[in-house]
């Protein structure tokens, strides 16, 4: 088990720079999730760590030792590929033991280690099967088993759940979390799905276009996004991001005019009168209130059973997403008033960076 | 009687509807393949020599007996097996090597690919002539020039190593086909699987043995079958370079049949040879398919 440090890591294909200088330190036994939209370079970074892609610039240290020039097999890392990448002509046991076999580990020890891993993953009954005769979930577990058997310093996962159906995805997610607890191993996990990131990570690294946008625990990112990108990426349904102008600032309150004309008053933040801001409101932090400061018109209602999602036009370019209790009587086409329920309101400057967060004034 | 049609009745009516349309084609193909086969079989039991039309009548197994007792026949079968076997081995080895090579990215790859594929488009007669007169000729050939320059003297291929010479020519013609088939197979090899093997510390030979060859096993088996069918019928290269000689050193079964039928005008004996060739081809195919089926159990 080990630490992993990345210093100013860069990757270019020809003239296109894909990874643009990344600094990150991953602690022993930490579960770090790289999350970001497709094509932002998460896989590339993971593959550079694994040694499958050459490093164009910067440094990769594992346990303090420079790894840039070390071949993939000597870095002590194990990778679980998105397509599982099992060897089709070998049995499950053969797949799992392959690395040990090449390393010259004696047969008895090999079998012992495969048995232990198979037990952890409930693969014992499948050891003699070929990958072609396994279900998707079983193949996934074999791929993880192949990594476990090597007893690596760190596990690398590249979107391991994206080929599974929704139900299996939830179950496997829980199994991976349990595996992390049981093995006490350092894990780096790549996904584009923010729910996977939120549920699995000790720490999330949010990527965008080859750069890190923010690093933090899931709740830090949720409550305190560093910029508009993270604010929009983390959380489901997405945070409402509405343009606003500061109308007045007093010792007690900051008055904001939202696009569409509604005026909300929040506890003073770091903004001068006349400043243009973006206000971030979580859908779950907005409530229906006949005395509320925001007036709107219901454009759509989605009833999910455990909650209802209303899309309320307030005259801004996008409707406000509001998460309501399931029995909420809100109806399509209705005019209603909304208030903020006292939770954090995020403020972002014109450059998209957070100005810190504040709370609505009591009484809206 | 009404009610739902049974599947049987349904199939019956469908057959009735399509039968008139299918029949001409099926009939034509049947005639096309069966008639020559039956005629060959028929002639192989006849006394039939073009030089002497008075020799006629049923020969029983005499043609076969005569052939099998002829030492040239055994030599021809042996030569056939040597030729086909060597060419198969060489084309597979080079095909795999080229397929792996051309699967890599390197500068000028598409040009190099074109050059490797090119021999396939040269007519057998032409390539045999090129090899015989321009390359392997002991006096004016390029090879002789090179070996003489290097101080080894010239090799007279078609006198001293006739079978080797023909094997080289035929292999040169068939390596492109093997390369094409195996290259497409290489390109369908899962990249992540190769990367997984790299992370598992598999290097060159191990990668070849544990990942690449198992993946290529099936295309190789198909290649073996297709090539065998065509190689058993090799004729032009032998005709042009050695004419089956010196002695019977390069007389294969195909060439022997030609000698019997069109040099000795013994149609009966040639037909018997043809039937034996068909049997030989089937035996080879049977063993090939069986050994492959045993090795390829994906
Ligand atoms: N071998 C390559 N050559 C050129 N561009 C590449 C190569 N591999 C990846 N890219 C580019 O790098 C970017 C990041 O890819 P990737 O790391 O796979 O993204 P993701 O975050 O979805 O995993 C993409 O825009 C992709 O087109
Ligand atoms: Mg990816």
mmCIF file with all atom_site columns, N, CA, C and O in Angstrom, chain A residues 91-106:
data_model
loop_
_atom_site.group_PDB
_atom_site.id
_atom_site.type_symbol
_atom_site.label_atom_id
_atom_site.label_alt_id
_atom_site.label_comp_id
_atom_site.label_asym_id
_atom_site.label_entity_id
_atom_site.label_seq_id
_atom_site.pdbx_PDB_ins_code
_atom_site.Cartn_x
_atom_site.Cartn_y
_atom_site.Cartn_z
_atom_site.occupancy
_atom_site.B_iso_or_equiv
_atom_site.pdbx_formal_charge
_atom_site.auth_seq_id
_atom_site.auth_comp_id
_atom_site.auth_asym_id
_atom_site.auth_atom_id
_atom_site.pdbx_PDB_model_num
ATOM 1  N N  . UNK A 1 91  ? -9.050  -19.974 -18.785 1.00 0.00 ? 91  UNK A N  1
ATOM 2  C CA . UNK A 1 91  ? -10.147 -20.080 -17.834 1.00 0.00 ? 91  UNK A CA 1
ATOM 3  C C  . UNK A 1 91  ? -10.089 -18.899 -16.862 1.00 0.00 ? 91  UNK A C  1
ATOM 4  O O  . UNK A 1 91  ? -9.123  -18.128 -16.856 1.00 0.00 ? 91  UNK A O  1
ATOM 5  N N  . UNK A 1 92  ? -11.108 -18.794 -16.035 1.00 0.00 ? 92  UNK A N  1
ATOM 6  C CA . UNK A 1 92  ? -11.130 -17.748 -15.016 1.00 0.00 ? 92  UNK A CA 1
ATOM 7  C C  . UNK A 1 92  ? -9.886  -17.855 -14.139 1.00 0.00 ? 92  UNK A C  1
ATOM 8  O O  . UNK A 1 92  ? -9.187  -16.866 -13.888 1.00 0.00 ? 92  UNK A O  1
ATOM 9  N N  . UNK A 1 93  ? -9.579  -19.082 -13.693 1.00 0.00 ? 93  UNK A N  1
ATOM 10 C CA . UNK A 1 93  ? -8.394  -19.272 -12.852 1.00 0.00 ? 93  UNK A CA 1
ATOM 11 C C  . UNK A 1 93  ? -7.134  -18.887 -13.618 1.00 0.00 ? 93  UNK A C  1
ATOM 12 O O  . UNK A 1 93  ? -6.236  -18.237 -13.072 1.00 0.00 ? 93  UNK A O  1
ATOM 13 N N  . UNK A 1 94  ? -7.070  -19.263 -14.898 1.00 0.00 ? 94  UNK A N  1
ATOM 14 C CA . UNK A 1 94  ? -5.910  -18.938 -15.720 1.00 0.00 ? 94  UNK A CA 1
ATOM 15 C C  . UNK A 1 94  ? -5.731  -17.443 -15.877 1.00 0.00 ? 94  UNK A C  1
ATOM 16 O O  . UNK A 1 94  ? -4.617  -16.921 -15.789 1.00 0.00 ? 94  UNK A O  1
ATOM 17 N N  . UNK A 1 95  ? -6.838  -16.748 -16.088 1.00 0.00 ? 95  UNK A N  1
ATOM 18 C CA . UNK A 1 95  ? -6.799  -15.299 -16.188 1.00 0.00 ? 95  UNK A CA 1
ATOM 19 C C  . UNK A 1 95  ? -6.233  -14.678 -14.921 1.00 0.00 ? 95  UNK A C  1
ATOM 20 O O  . UNK A 1 95  ? -5.382  -13.800 -14.970 1.00 0.00 ? 95  UNK A O  1
ATOM 21 N N  . UNK A 1 96  ? -6.754  -15.160 -13.791 1.00 0.00 ? 96  UNK A N  1
ATOM 22 C CA . UNK A 1 96  ? -6.362  -14.538 -12.526 1.00 0.00 ? 96  UNK A CA 1
ATOM 23 C C  . UNK A 1 96  ? -4.913  -14.848 -12.184 1.00 0.00 ? 96  UNK A C  1
ATOM 24 O O  . UNK A 1 96  ? -4.221  -14.030 -11.586 1.00 0.00 ? 96  UNK A O  1
ATOM 25 N N  . UNK A 1 97  ? -4.438  -16.030 -12.608 1.00 0.00 ? 97  UNK A N  1
ATOM 26 C CA . UNK A 1 97  ? -3.077  -16.435 -12.225 1.00 0.00 ? 97  UNK A CA 1
ATOM 27 C C  . UNK A 1 97  ? -2.031  -16.000 -13.232 1.00 0.00 ? 97  UNK A C  1
ATOM 28 O O  . UNK A 1 97  ? -0.844  -16.199 -13.005 1.00 0.00 ? 97  UNK A O  1
ATOM 29 N N  . UNK A 1 98  ? -2.462  -15.399 -14.341 1.00 0.00 ? 98  UNK A N  1
ATOM 30 C CA . UNK A 1 98  ? -1.534  -15.168 -15.460 1.00 0.00 ? 98  UNK A CA 1
ATOM 31 C C  . UNK A 1 98  ? -0.304  -14.355 -15.047 1.00 0.00 ? 98  UNK A C  1
ATOM 32 O O  . UNK A 1 98  ? 0.832   -14.731 -15.348 1.00 0.00 ? 98  UNK A O  1
ATOM 33 N N  . UNK A 1 99  ? -0.525  -13.263 -14.349 1.00 0.00 ? 99  UNK A N  1
ATOM 34 C CA . UNK A 1 99  ? 0.609   -12.408 -13.963 1.00 0.00 ? 99  UNK A CA 1
ATOM 35 C C  . UNK A 1 99  ? 1.572   -13.173 -13.060 1.00 0.00 ? 99  UNK A C  1
ATOM 36 O O  . UNK A 1 99  ? 2.790   -13.060 -13.194 1.00 0.00 ? 99  UNK A O  1
ATOM 37 N N  . UNK A 1 100 ? 1.018   -13.970 -12.149 1.00 0.00 ? 100 UNK A N  1
ATOM 38 C CA . UNK A 1 100 ? 1.870   -14.727 -11.227 1.00 0.00 ? 100 UNK A CA 1
ATOM 39 C C  . UNK A 1 100 ? 2.663   -15.781 -11.986 1.00 0.00 ? 100 UNK A C  1
ATOM 40 O O  . UNK A 1 100 ? 3.834   -16.035 -11.702 1.00 0.00 ? 100 UNK A O  1
ATOM 41 N N  . UNK A 1 101 ? 1.986   -16.390 -12.982 1.00 0.00 ? 101 UNK A N  1
ATOM 42 C CA . UNK A 1 101 ? 2.642   -17.411 -13.787 1.00 0.00 ? 101 UNK A CA 1
ATOM 43 C C  . UNK A 1 101 ? 3.838   -16.813 -14.528 1.00 0.00 ? 101 UNK A C  1
ATOM 44 O O  . UNK A 1 101 ? 4.925   -17.393 -14.540 1.00 0.00 ? 101 UNK A O  1
ATOM 45 N N  . UNK A 1 102 ? 3.645   -15.632 -15.107 1.00 0.00 ? 102 UNK A N  1
ATOM 46 C CA . UNK A 1 102 ? 4.748   -14.987 -15.814 1.00 0.00 ? 102 UNK A CA 1
ATOM 47 C C  . UNK A 1 102 ? 5.849   -14.580 -14.851 1.00 0.00 ? 102 UNK A C  1
ATOM 48 O O  . UNK A 1 102 ? 7.017   -14.556 -15.200 1.00 0.00 ? 102 UNK A O  1
ATOM 49 N N  . UNK A 1 103 ? 5.454   -14.258 -13.620 1.00 0.00 ? 103 UNK A N  1
ATOM 50 C CA . UNK A 1 103 ? 6.445   -13.822 -12.637 1.00 0.00 ? 103 UNK A CA 1
ATOM 51 C C  . UNK A 1 103 ? 7.170   -15.015 -12.018 1.00 0.00 ? 103 UNK A C  1
ATOM 52 O O  . UNK A 1 103 ? 8.062   -14.841 -11.198 1.00 0.00 ? 103 UNK A O  1
ATOM 53 N N  . UNK A 1 104 ? 6.769   -16.230 -12.400 1.00 0.00 ? 104 UNK A N  1
ATOM 54 C CA . UNK A 1 104 ? 7.457   -17.416 -11.903 1.00 0.00 ? 104 UNK A CA 1
ATOM 55 C C  . UNK A 1 104 ? 7.074   -17.814 -10.489 1.00 0.00 ? 104 UNK A C  1
ATOM 56 O O  . UNK A 1 104 ? 7.835   -18.491 -9.802  1.00 0.00 ? 104 UNK A O  1
ATOM 57 N N  . UNK A 1 105 ? 5.888   -17.402 -10.049 1.00 0.00 ? 105 UNK A N  1
ATOM 58 C CA . UNK A 1 105 ? 5.428   -17.806 -8.719  1.00 0.00 ? 105 UNK A CA 1
ATOM 59 C C  . UNK A 1 105 ? 5.090   -19.304 -8.757  1.00 0.00 ? 105 UNK A C  1
ATOM 60 O O  . UNK A 1 105 ? 4.449   -19.758 -9.704  1.00 0.00 ? 105 UNK A O  1
ATOM 61 N N  . UNK A 1 106 ? 5.516   -20.076 -7.769  1.00 0.00 ? 106 UNK A N  1
ATOM 62 C CA . UNK A 1 106 ? 5.245   -21.529 -7.782  1.00 0.00 ? 106 UNK A CA 1
ATOM 63 C C  . UNK A 1 106 ? 3.749   -21.823 -7.850  1.00 0.00 ? 106 UNK A C  1
ATOM 64 O O  . UNK A 1 106 ? 2.935   -21.062 -7.341  1.00 0.00 ? 106 UNK A O  1
#
